[in-house]
Structure formats: C-alpha cells, structure tokens
C-alpha cells in the first residue's frame, strides 16, 4: 500500500509538518488560519468548535455523510478538536471494527455461501478449528463416493462389504469363516475410528458389493484366483473363481497360472492371513512403512474389505495426511488393492487419496501394501505354495516383507516358499556371513530386522535360517 | 408541501422514539413522549441540518441507529432518577478516569480532572425550574455515551490547560522547544544543509522556504477529508491505520487516499513554484529534491539527542 506513495512528497510533508510543529506557525498555521480562523492555538476562542457530542459522534463514525464532511473541515484545521476526536476513536477500537467490515466487504458472495456451509458444519463440530477441517472432510467424503463409484465400474473384485460379512456371521463354518468374523470384528474396531468416513462409505460399499458380484459372475472364471481373502462369504459362495477373478483382474491382466491354481485355498489362506493380520497390523505399520517402500507387494487384497474403509482412508489421508500408518487393516488392504490394480498409473488412486502427491501416493500405496497382511502375493510363484502352507495353520501369524511371506510357526518365521525338503543354511544376525549376505541382498536385512527370532527365508533358490 | 413534510417528520420521529424506547434494555419508567424532544433535536442537528431533503427511509435509519440504552439513561438522569445516576457513575467511572489519564500528566491530576467532570455533569443537571441543564443535555445519542464522556473530559482538560497556560502546545513541540533552549544555546551550527558556504546555505534556505510555503498552500486547498488525513498522518504522527480509523475508513482506503492526496499536492506545489518563482520544471524538480534531502538530514539531526535545531531559519 505504502509503495504507492510519492516518496519525495512524503518526505517533504514530513519535514513540513516537523517545521510546523516546532513553531513554524507561519507555514502551516498561517494558511490554515486563512481558511478557518483557527491557529494551532486558537481552538478555544473560535465559535466553530465542535461540541463534545459532535466530537464523539464523529469519532465513532456515527454521523451521516453530510455532517461528517462538515466536521472534517473543522477537524482538519483545529488541532485540539482533532486530538480529542483521535483519542476517542482510538479508545473505542474503531480500527478493529473497520477491519472486520473490510473483510466482510471484500468477500460478500463467497462469504454467504461459505458462511452457510460453515454454519452447518459448525453445528456438527463445535470447536471452531473444526470449521476448517469439516469442509475438507465433506470434500473428502464426496470424493470418496465418487471414487468408489468409479472404482466399482472398473473393479472386478467382489466387493462384499464388511457389513455383509459382519451381519452374516458367516456362511462358512470353516475356519475361514470364523477368521473372517475375527477380521471383521478387528477391522470394524479400527474402522470405527473413522466413523465419519465409514458410515457413508459403507453405504456405497453395499451397493458396490452387489455390483461387484455381478461383475464377478462376468469375470473370467478360471484364471486369476488371486485370493481375495476378504471375499465375503457370500461372494465366496457365489463362486470362488469369480471372486478371484475379480481380484486378479484388478491386479494384473495376466495373473500367473500358479496363482490361479489354488484359488479356493488361496482365498481362504488369504482370508486367513488377512484376518489374523489385521489385528496386529496397526502397530507394525509405522515400522513397516519404510520397508514398504521396498516391497513389491501388490495387493489383490480384499477389495471387499476395502470399501467401508476406503472412505476412511481417503478421508484420513485428506484430512491429515496421516498416511498409511494409522490405517486399520482393512484400509490397508484396500490400499494394497489399489496398488495391485494400478501398479503403473497410480495417479488415479493417489489423486483420490488427496493429500498425498501423486508420486508419494504411489509410494504410500506401496508402503501400504506390505503392511497389511497382504494376502495378496504378487502374482508370484510363491503364491500358491505360500497359500497352502498358510492355510494349513489357521491360527498362524503371517507377515509379508520384501516380497516374501512368512508364517510364524512355533516361534519361527517361515517363508511360505519353504518346504521341509530344503535344508536351510544357518546364519546368525550380525555375523560376518550375515553381513555379506545382506550387503548383497538388502531386503534380507529388512526381513531380519522386522521379524524377530528365527527366520527361515527362501532367497534366490537358497534357504537361509537366520537366527 | 413543507408543512406536510414537517408533519411527516414529526410522525417519523414519534415512531422512531417509540422504537428506541422499545429497544432499550431498560425503559426506566419513561414514555416515548419524554424522549421526543431529544430525538427531534438530534435528528435536526445531524441529519436535517446538513441534508434537509432526507427521505423517510433515511430518517428511520438514522433514528434506529441512535444509542437507545445510553439515551434512555441520560434522559432518566436528567429527570432526577437517582438510580439512573448511580448506574451512570458505576458504568462510566472507569471510562472517565481513563480518559482523564490520557489528557493529564499524572494520576493525581487525572483524578482531579475526573472529579471535575462528574461535578459538572451532576451538579448542573437541572435548573431550578426542573428543566435539564448542564452538559448532559448535550448528549444526543448519536454517538455512544462513553465516547461522549471522553470528549467531555478532553474538552475540560483543554479548558483547564488554557487557564493555566496561554499556549497550548503539542507535546512534541514542547519537547523540541526545551531541547532547543537547553541544549543548543551558544551553538551556532544550525544550518539547513551541510553546505559550508553561507551563500549556498542562504540559497537553500530560500528554496526550503519557498517549498514550505507552497506546501502549506497546497494543503489548504485540499478537500476537507484529505487535509484531515494529511494532518492526522503527518502532523499528528498517527499510523495509517489510526488515521484511517479517525476518518472512519480502513487502512487500505486511507493509504490510497493519502497517495492520491500526495499526487494532488505535488501537482499544486509544482504549479505554485513555477508561477511564484518563475522556475522551470527542471529547477522545480531539483529544488524539491534538494529540499527533501536537506529536510531528511535536518530531521535526522533533530531527532538525535545532540542535534542542532536546524530549522531555526524557518521560524519567522
């Protein structure tokens, strides 16, 4: 603002005023006196002075414009009256009022729209700070719904919503079913943390699930049985193949046959893994995040689990950029699913995800993937074998790190690719051999770091037992 | 026509007074007719006097903006309502004292001033025939009662100063006088510029004088509000925000207005210098620049403790 000033004139005026103040009555006062008859000092004697009422009314900006102008003329030339008016104006905080008025005037249209929206949101969230968060949340929800709608059109996976799974205490009396219930419970617990997002999300999820099932039936039956662990029982019942198909379609166009082979088992296994995994997942996530970056886990994970949490995920990401770290398992599963679906162009997802920048979103999703107990092996060869072994031990914990899946058995983390026909080479952490191994294979270092105790890992056709 | 208008105005005032009483927090046993004369006087003073052709809508708007609570309180005080007086003193004791402090040198002086104000308000509140007298009668309700009381304190303070000293100076002027008298007796190094030779100093003094005169004249020709703004900002040394507040505008508006005023001043000063002294435009520009530079260095000297009072020459 002041940059518009004529600096030279500004300086001259300052000097002029200074001279006038220090007794230069001949300069300013003379001219002033010519106008109003008031010198610096003549205020009291002039009948033109403003009375207390006029002074205060002027100072408080309470006068209609014509009166204002007349009084301004006197005030310009009468130092005493001007002083009084100044004191009153400053004492009554007029400047603050003007600021408010200016702000309102500067944005009248936007103000009203925004005001109504904010007022509504304010009704929901009393703290003022939330006013700024609430619109973000609303936008997030809208984005989520839209995203979900988009997804389900391309998403072939069975999107059995958690709701369905929850309510149908499942169909299966198998372990899988019970595990699913566990999963559901666990994830529900987590999901409740994002009640906001979940609530609306579950609604579309339900519809999506139905559509997914339709799509499933359309999907290629045989191939792509990437286990969708989260496939809800109904979906499963509907046909494991189709369920898997949906998954596989979303993951990769050409899932390897191996993964197809064990479809029902795979699904179960993945369910199982997923189920069990969800509970312990959250705490691990933060640690895993780093590892995730290196992980190639793709996630043909339970799209089914995803939908209700999708909103939560989106929401959370939008609102706080909290990232994957605090996601409940199902959200993570969804992340993985997303990762799986678009390995290349993750932008769609990340864009949806909001706060993450595109590239970051990608890495996040990658990060997300492993955290969650992925049941979704990368359509790698290990899938099948892994599934089988995993399936054999229903209550087993499973982790996926660096592209390998490990199940904990008897306190030992066993690579799902391992079978007992192989004899592992023992390597102690911190040993020379270990160091040279991890120098060549840093991913093993990650595995060794993240899994406690003894680990049996299959790496490049060799088996190591790390202790 | 005018009679009808007058009748219309009366109706508007009656209705406005009734509305005012209704919106006051406490009616204090008053009825609208008791407020009528006051309201009518206010309307005349601030609206109709300057804008006789005000529409009914404008009248209503003006009346509805009056400070109802304050006006009712004051009228009740004038009618001898002791409870109202107690309320007045309780509510505004602090305001009056704070205003007194800002106009006085010390706490004792401030308290004395405050006491005088209350005495003036209370002691003269009614004439023997019961009609209101004294300062309270001058409260119109247009501004707030607190603001009005501050103005009363201010005016009383000025009156008292005037009684005790013939010259009312601003604080800054008093300070500079003191500095000039105490610190620089015997020094004769005051000069307008750092020019060593007297001839050049004289020429510079002449130029400065010419510029100052032109400035004063240009200022006097400004619009009232522009001039007021210049006075507030340069003479009273207010910040732009504060100067805007006095004018009733936001700081940004004040800034723009001031910039426009500067342009206007420049135009006028240059024209005056050319007309008065026959200078060319170049000479005018150079003179302005030089005087500006000198003034800056003058100001610096003035504002540092051991500075000479450089602008002595400018005193007449």
JSON list of C-alpha atoms in Angstrom, two decimals, chain A residues 86-247:
[
{"chain": "A", "resi": 86, "resn": "UNK", "atom": "CA", "xyz": [-8.39, 10.92, 17.76]},
{"chain": "A", "resi": 87, "resn": "UNK", "atom": "CA", "xyz": [-8.34, 9.84, 21.36]},
{"chain": "A", "resi": 88, "resn": "UNK", "atom": "CA", "xyz": [-11.95, 8.82, 21.29]},
{"chain": "A", "resi": 89, "resn": "UNK", "atom": "CA", "xyz": [-11.60, 6.98, 18.01]},
{"chain": "A", "resi": 90, "resn": "UNK", "atom": "CA", "xyz": [-8.60, 5.03, 19.16]},
{"chain": "A", "resi": 91, "resn": "UNK", "atom": "CA", "xyz": [-10.06, 4.33, 22.57]},
{"chain": "A", "resi": 92, "resn": "UNK", "atom": "CA", "xyz": [-13.24, 2.90, 21.16]},
{"chain": "A", "resi": 93, "resn": "UNK", "atom": "CA", "xyz": [-11.40, 0.49, 18.91]},
{"chain": "A", "resi": 94, "resn": "UNK", "atom": "CA", "xyz": [-12.80, 1.78, 15.69]},
{"chain": "A", "resi": 95, "resn": "UNK", "atom": "CA", "xyz": [-9.91, 0.36, 13.75]},
{"chain": "A", "resi": 96, "resn": "UNK", "atom": "CA", "xyz": [-10.86, -3.17, 14.67]},
{"chain": "A", "resi": 97, "resn": "UNK", "atom": "CA", "xyz": [-14.40, -2.63, 13.56]},
{"chain": "A", "resi": 98, "resn": "UNK", "atom": "CA", "xyz": [-13.21, -1.29, 10.26]},
{"chain": "A", "resi": 99, "resn": "UNK", "atom": "CA", "xyz": [-11.04, -4.32, 9.76]},
{"chain": "A", "resi": 100, "resn": "UNK", "atom": "CA", "xyz": [-14.00, -6.61, 10.20]},
{"chain": "A", "resi": 101, "resn": "UNK", "atom": "CA", "xyz": [-16.10, -4.55, 7.90]},
{"chain": "A", "resi": 102, "resn": "UNK", "atom": "CA", "xyz": [-13.41, -4.56, 5.29]},
{"chain": "A", "resi": 103, "resn": "UNK", "atom": "CA", "xyz": [-13.03, -8.30, 5.45]},
{"chain": "A", "resi": 104, "resn": "UNK", "atom": "CA", "xyz": [-16.73, -8.82, 5.05]},
{"chain": "A", "resi": 105, "resn": "UNK", "atom": "CA", "xyz": [-16.94, -6.37, 2.21]},
{"chain": "A", "resi": 106, "resn": "UNK", "atom": "CA", "xyz": [-14.04, -7.95, 0.41]},
{"chain": "A", "resi": 107, "resn": "UNK", "atom": "CA", "xyz": [-15.79, -11.26, 0.14]},
{"chain": "A", "resi": 108, "resn": "UNK", "atom": "CA", "xyz": [-19.50, -10.77, 0.23]},
{"chain": "A", "resi": 109, "resn": "UNK", "atom": "CA", "xyz": [-20.64, -13.51, -2.14]},
{"chain": "A", "resi": 110, "resn": "UNK", "atom": "CA", "xyz": [-18.25, -16.16, -1.11]},
{"chain": "A", "resi": 111, "resn": "UNK", "atom": "CA", "xyz": [-18.93, -15.24, 2.44]},
{"chain": "A", "resi": 112, "resn": "UNK", "atom": "CA", "xyz": [-22.56, -16.13, 2.32]},
{"chain": "A", "resi": 113, "resn": "UNK", "atom": "CA", "xyz": [-22.10, -19.43, 0.67]},
{"chain": "A", "resi": 114, "resn": "UNK", "atom": "CA", "xyz": [-19.26, -20.31, 2.83]},
{"chain": "A", "resi": 115, "resn": "UNK", "atom": "CA", "xyz": [-20.99, -18.99, 5.86]},
{"chain": "A", "resi": 116, "resn": "UNK", "atom": "CA", "xyz": [-23.96, -21.21, 5.40]},
{"chain": "A", "resi": 117, "resn": "UNK", "atom": "CA", "xyz": [-21.86, -24.23, 4.80]},
{"chain": "A", "resi": 118, "resn": "UNK", "atom": "CA", "xyz": [-19.64, -23.48, 7.72]},
{"chain": "A", "resi": 119, "resn": "UNK", "atom": "CA", "xyz": [-22.59, -22.79, 9.88]},
{"chain": "A", "resi": 120, "resn": "UNK", "atom": "CA", "xyz": [-23.97, -26.18, 9.08]},
{"chain": "A", "resi": 121, "resn": "UNK", "atom": "CA", "xyz": [-20.70, -27.83, 9.77]},
{"chain": "A", "resi": 122, "resn": "UNK", "atom": "CA", "xyz": [-20.31, -25.80, 12.88]},
{"chain": "A", "resi": 123, "resn": "UNK", "atom": "CA", "xyz": [-23.45, -27.37, 14.05]},
{"chain": "A", "resi": 124, "resn": "UNK", "atom": "CA", "xyz": [-21.78, -30.71, 13.74]},
{"chain": "A", "resi": 125, "resn": "UNK", "atom": "CA", "xyz": [-18.50, -29.77, 15.18]},
{"chain": "A", "resi": 126, "resn": "UNK", "atom": "CA", "xyz": [-18.49, -27.24, 17.88]},
{"chain": "A", "resi": 127, "resn": "UNK", "atom": "CA", "xyz": [-14.82, -26.36, 18.08]},
{"chain": "A", "resi": 128, "resn": "UNK", "atom": "CA", "xyz": [-14.02, -23.53, 15.79]},
{"chain": "A", "resi": 129, "resn": "UNK", "atom": "CA", "xyz": [-10.98, -25.20, 14.44]},
{"chain": "A", "resi": 130, "resn": "UNK", "atom": "CA", "xyz": [-13.05, -27.93, 13.00]},
{"chain": "A", "resi": 131, "resn": "UNK", "atom": "CA", "xyz": [-14.74, -25.47, 10.77]},
{"chain": "A", "resi": 132, "resn": "UNK", "atom": "CA", "xyz": [-11.76, -25.64, 8.60]},
{"chain": "A", "resi": 133, "resn": "UNK", "atom": "CA", "xyz": [-11.43, -29.34, 8.84]},
{"chain": "A", "resi": 134, "resn": "UNK", "atom": "CA", "xyz": [-15.07, -30.03, 8.26]},
{"chain": "A", "resi": 135, "resn": "UNK", "atom": "CA", "xyz": [-15.21, -28.74, 4.70]},
{"chain": "A", "resi": 136, "resn": "UNK", "atom": "CA", "xyz": [-12.21, -30.83, 3.98]},
{"chain": "A", "resi": 137, "resn": "UNK", "atom": "CA", "xyz": [-13.98, -33.82, 5.42]},
{"chain": "A", "resi": 138, "resn": "UNK", "atom": "CA", "xyz": [-17.03, -33.11, 3.37]},
{"chain": "A", "resi": 139, "resn": "UNK", "atom": "CA", "xyz": [-14.95, -32.78, 0.27]},
{"chain": "A", "resi": 140, "resn": "UNK", "atom": "CA", "xyz": [-13.24, -35.98, 1.17]},
{"chain": "A", "resi": 141, "resn": "UNK", "atom": "CA", "xyz": [-16.50, -37.82, 1.53]},
{"chain": "A", "resi": 142, "resn": "UNK", "atom": "CA", "xyz": [-17.73, -36.52, -1.76]},
{"chain": "A", "resi": 143, "resn": "UNK", "atom": "CA", "xyz": [-14.50, -37.54, -3.36]},
{"chain": "A", "resi": 144, "resn": "UNK", "atom": "CA", "xyz": [-14.74, -40.93, -1.80]},
{"chain": "A", "resi": 145, "resn": "UNK", "atom": "CA", "xyz": [-18.21, -41.57, -3.01]},
{"chain": "A", "resi": 146, "resn": "UNK", "atom": "CA", "xyz": [-17.25, -40.51, -6.45]},
{"chain": "A", "resi": 147, "resn": "UNK", "atom": "CA", "xyz": [-14.15, -42.54, -6.32]},
{"chain": "A", "resi": 148, "resn": "UNK", "atom": "CA", "xyz": [-15.97, -45.57, -5.15]},
{"chain": "A", "resi": 149, "resn": "UNK", "atom": "CA", "xyz": [-18.45, -45.21, -7.93]},
{"chain": "A", "resi": 150, "resn": "UNK", "atom": "CA", "xyz": [-15.65, -45.02, -10.41]},
{"chain": "A", "resi": 151, "resn": "UNK", "atom": "CA", "xyz": [-13.88, -47.90, -8.89]},
{"chain": "A", "resi": 152, "resn": "UNK", "atom": "CA", "xyz": [-16.67, -50.25, -8.88]},
{"chain": "A", "resi": 153, "resn": "UNK", "atom": "CA", "xyz": [-17.17, -49.81, -12.53]},
{"chain": "A", "resi": 154, "resn": "UNK", "atom": "CA", "xyz": [-13.69, -50.99, -13.20]},
{"chain": "A", "resi": 155, "resn": "UNK", "atom": "CA", "xyz": [-13.26, -53.06, -10.19]},
{"chain": "A", "resi": 156, "resn": "UNK", "atom": "CA", "xyz": [-13.98, -56.65, -10.83]},
{"chain": "A", "resi": 157, "resn": "UNK", "atom": "CA", "xyz": [-13.37, -57.81, -7.40]},
{"chain": "A", "resi": 158, "resn": "UNK", "atom": "CA", "xyz": [-16.10, -58.91, -5.23]},
{"chain": "A", "resi": 159, "resn": "UNK", "atom": "CA", "xyz": [-16.72, -56.02, -3.06]},
{"chain": "A", "resi": 160, "resn": "UNK", "atom": "CA", "xyz": [-18.51, -57.74, -0.39]},
{"chain": "A", "resi": 161, "resn": "UNK", "atom": "CA", "xyz": [-18.86, -55.08, 2.17]},
{"chain": "A", "resi": 162, "resn": "UNK", "atom": "CA", "xyz": [-17.92, -55.63, 5.63]},
{"chain": "A", "resi": 163, "resn": "UNK", "atom": "CA", "xyz": [-21.44, -55.07, 6.51]},
{"chain": "A", "resi": 164, "resn": "UNK", "atom": "CA", "xyz": [-22.41, -58.20, 4.80]},
{"chain": "A", "resi": 165, "resn": "UNK", "atom": "CA", "xyz": [-19.71, -60.13, 6.41]},
{"chain": "A", "resi": 166, "resn": "UNK", "atom": "CA", "xyz": [-20.47, -58.77, 9.72]},
{"chain": "A", "resi": 167, "resn": "UNK", "atom": "CA", "xyz": [-24.06, -59.48, 9.57]},
{"chain": "A", "resi": 168, "resn": "UNK", "atom": "CA", "xyz": [-23.79, -62.86, 8.08]},
{"chain": "A", "resi": 169, "resn": "UNK", "atom": "CA", "xyz": [-21.85, -64.50, 10.73]},
{"chain": "A", "resi": 170, "resn": "UNK", "atom": "CA", "xyz": [-20.87, -66.34, 8.07]},
{"chain": "A", "resi": 171, "resn": "UNK", "atom": "CA", "xyz": [-21.87, -68.72, 5.85]},
{"chain": "A", "resi": 172, "resn": "UNK", "atom": "CA", "xyz": [-18.91, -70.81, 6.44]},
{"chain": "A", "resi": 173, "resn": "UNK", "atom": "CA", "xyz": [-18.42, -72.85, 9.41]},
{"chain": "A", "resi": 174, "resn": "UNK", "atom": "CA", "xyz": [-14.95, -73.23, 8.25]},
{"chain": "A", "resi": 175, "resn": "UNK", "atom": "CA", "xyz": [-12.00, -71.67, 9.85]},
{"chain": "A", "resi": 176, "resn": "UNK", "atom": "CA", "xyz": [-12.07, -69.14, 7.21]},
{"chain": "A", "resi": 177, "resn": "UNK", "atom": "CA", "xyz": [-15.47, -68.07, 8.17]},
{"chain": "A", "resi": 178, "resn": "UNK", "atom": "CA", "xyz": [-14.60, -67.72, 11.76]},
{"chain": "A", "resi": 179, "resn": "UNK", "atom": "CA", "xyz": [-11.47, -65.94, 10.89]},
{"chain": "A", "resi": 180, "resn": "UNK", "atom": "CA", "xyz": [-13.41, -63.65, 8.79]},
{"chain": "A", "resi": 181, "resn": "UNK", "atom": "CA", "xyz": [-15.54, -62.83, 11.67]},
{"chain": "A", "resi": 182, "resn": "UNK", "atom": "CA", "xyz": [-12.48, -62.10, 13.63]},
{"chain": "A", "resi": 183, "resn": "UNK", "atom": "CA", "xyz": [-11.25, -60.00, 10.88]},
{"chain": "A", "resi": 184, "resn": "UNK", "atom": "CA", "xyz": [-14.42, -58.22, 10.64]},
{"chain": "A", "resi": 185, "resn": "UNK", "atom": "CA", "xyz": [-14.50, -57.54, 14.28]},
{"chain": "A", "resi": 186, "resn": "UNK", "atom": "CA", "xyz": [-10.99, -56.39, 14.33]},
{"chain": "A", "resi": 187, "resn": "UNK", "atom": "CA", "xyz": [-11.36, -54.25, 11.36]},
{"chain": "A", "resi": 188, "resn": "UNK", "atom": "CA", "xyz": [-14.63, -52.93, 12.48]},
{"chain": "A", "resi": 189, "resn": "UNK", "atom": "CA", "xyz": [-12.97, -51.78, 15.58]},
{"chain": "A", "resi": 190, "resn": "UNK", "atom": "CA", "xyz": [-10.43, -49.98, 13.57]},
{"chain": "A", "resi": 191, "resn": "UNK", "atom": "CA", "xyz": [-12.93, -48.73, 11.18]},
{"chain": "A", "resi": 192, "resn": "UNK", "atom": "CA", "xyz": [-14.95, -47.22, 13.89]},
{"chain": "A", "resi": 193, "resn": "UNK", "atom": "CA", "xyz": [-12.15, -44.90, 14.44]},
{"chain": "A", "resi": 194, "resn": "UNK", "atom": "CA", "xyz": [-13.13, -43.33, 11.24]},
{"chain": "A", "resi": 195, "resn": "UNK", "atom": "CA", "xyz": [-16.76, -43.40, 11.85]},
{"chain": "A", "resi": 196, "resn": "UNK", "atom": "CA", "xyz": [-17.31, -40.36, 9.80]},
{"chain": "A", "resi": 197, "resn": "UNK", "atom": "CA", "xyz": [-15.98, -41.77, 6.72]},
{"chain": "A", "resi": 198, "resn": "UNK", "atom": "CA", "xyz": [-17.07, -45.25, 7.27]},
{"chain": "A", "resi": 199, "resn": "UNK", "atom": "CA", "xyz": [-20.68, -44.55, 7.66]},
{"chain": "A", "resi": 200, "resn": "UNK", "atom": "CA", "xyz": [-21.24, -43.05, 4.33]},
{"chain": "A", "resi": 201, "resn": "UNK", "atom": "CA", "xyz": [-18.75, -45.32, 2.77]},
{"chain": "A", "resi": 202, "resn": "UNK", "atom": "CA", "xyz": [-20.42, -48.45, 3.85]},
{"chain": "A", "resi": 203, "resn": "UNK", "atom": "CA", "xyz": [-23.50, -47.48, 2.06]},
{"chain": "A", "resi": 204, "resn": "UNK", "atom": "CA", "xyz": [-21.88, -47.29, -1.30]},
{"chain": "A", "resi": 205, "resn": "UNK", "atom": "CA", "xyz": [-19.90, -50.30, -0.33]},
{"chain": "A", "resi": 206, "resn": "UNK", "atom": "CA", "xyz": [-23.00, -52.27, -0.06]},
{"chain": "A", "resi": 207, "resn": "UNK", "atom": "CA", "xyz": [-24.16, -51.36, -3.46]},
{"chain": "A", "resi": 208, "resn": "UNK", "atom": "CA", "xyz": [-20.74, -51.82, -4.78]},
{"chain": "A", "resi": 209, "resn": "UNK", "atom": "CA", "xyz": [-20.62, -55.25, -3.38]},
{"chain": "A", "resi": 210, "resn": "UNK", "atom": "CA", "xyz": [-23.69, -56.14, -5.26]},
{"chain": "A", "resi": 211, "resn": "UNK", "atom": "CA", "xyz": [-22.32, -54.79, -8.43]},
{"chain": "A", "resi": 212, "resn": "UNK", "atom": "CA", "xyz": [-19.07, -56.45, -7.80]},
{"chain": "A", "resi": 213, "resn": "UNK", "atom": "CA", "xyz": [-20.78, -59.71, -7.52]},
{"chain": "A", "resi": 214, "resn": "UNK", "atom": "CA", "xyz": [-22.42, -59.10, -10.79]},
{"chain": "A", "resi": 215, "resn": "UNK", "atom": "CA", "xyz": [-19.12, -58.36, -12.27]},
{"chain": "A", "resi": 216, "resn": "UNK", "atom": "CA", "xyz": [-17.66, -61.32, -10.71]},
{"chain": "A", "resi": 217, "resn": "UNK", "atom": "CA", "xyz": [-20.03, -63.55, -12.43]},
{"chain": "A", "resi": 218, "resn": "UNK", "atom": "CA", "xyz": [-18.97, -61.94, -15.60]},
{"chain": "A", "resi": 219, "resn": "UNK", "atom": "CA", "xyz": [-15.38, -62.27, -14.82]},
{"chain": "A", "resi": 220, "resn": "UNK", "atom": "CA", "xyz": [-13.25, -64.95, -16.18]},
{"chain": "A", "resi": 221, "resn": "UNK", "atom": "CA", "xyz": [-13.81, -67.88, -14.07]},
{"chain": "A", "resi": 222, "resn": "UNK", "atom": "CA", "xyz": [-10.67, -69.85, -14.10]},
{"chain": "A", "resi": 223, "resn": "UNK", "atom": "CA", "xyz": [-7.79, -67.51, -14.11]},
{"chain": "A", "resi": 224, "resn": "UNK", "atom": "CA", "xyz": [-6.72, -65.02, -11.64]},
{"chain": "A", "resi": 225, "resn": "UNK", "atom": "CA", "xyz": [-7.60, -66.51, -8.44]},
{"chain": "A", "resi": 226, "resn": "UNK", "atom": "CA", "xyz": [-5.59, -64.10, -6.60]},
{"chain": "A", "resi": 227, "resn": "UNK", "atom": "CA", "xyz": [-7.07, -64.76, -3.37]},
{"chain": "A", "resi": 228, "resn": "UNK", "atom": "CA", "xyz": [-9.23, -62.13, -2.28]},
{"chain": "A", "resi": 229, "resn": "UNK", "atom": "CA", "xyz": [-9.01, -63.01, 1.18]},
{"chain": "A", "resi": 230, "resn": "UNK", "atom": "CA", "xyz": [-11.60, -60.62, 2.09]},
{"chain": "A", "resi": 231, "resn": "UNK", "atom": "CA", "xyz": [-14.05, -62.06, -0.21]},
{"chain": "A", "resi": 232, "resn": "UNK", "atom": "CA", "xyz": [-17.05, -62.24, 1.92]},
{"chain": "A", "resi": 233, "resn": "UNK", "atom": "CA", "xyz": [-18.68, -65.48, 2.38]},
{"chain": "A", "resi": 234, "resn": "UNK", "atom": "CA", "xyz": [-21.49, -64.77, 0.09]},
{"chain": "A", "resi": 235, "resn": "UNK", "atom": "CA", "xyz": [-19.06, -63.87, -2.55]},
{"chain": "A", "resi": 236, "resn": "UNK", "atom": "CA", "xyz": [-17.18, -66.93, -1.89]},
{"chain": "A", "resi": 237, "resn": "UNK", "atom": "CA", "xyz": [-20.16, -68.95, -2.01]},
{"chain": "A", "resi": 238, "resn": "UNK", "atom": "CA", "xyz": [-21.08, -67.37, -5.17]},
{"chain": "A", "resi": 239, "resn": "UNK", "atom": "CA", "xyz": [-18.06, -68.84, -6.68]},
{"chain": "A", "resi": 240, "resn": "UNK", "atom": "CA", "xyz": [-14.54, -68.75, -5.63]},
{"chain": "A", "resi": 241, "resn": "UNK", "atom": "CA", "xyz": [-13.43, -68.49, -9.13]},
{"chain": "A", "resi": 242, "resn": "UNK", "atom": "CA", "xyz": [-15.29, -65.42, -9.90]},
{"chain": "A", "resi": 243, "resn": "UNK", "atom": "CA", "xyz": [-14.21, -63.81, -6.74]},
{"chain": "A", "resi": 244, "resn": "UNK", "atom": "CA", "xyz": [-10.68, -64.47, -7.54]},
{"chain": "A", "resi": 245, "resn": "UNK", "atom": "CA", "xyz": [-11.21, -63.31, -10.97]},
{"chain": "A", "resi": 246, "resn": "UNK", "atom": "CA", "xyz": [-12.33, -60.02, -9.81]},
{"chain": "A", "resi": 247, "resn": "UNK", "atom": "CA", "xyz": [-9.27, -59.71, -7.83]}
]
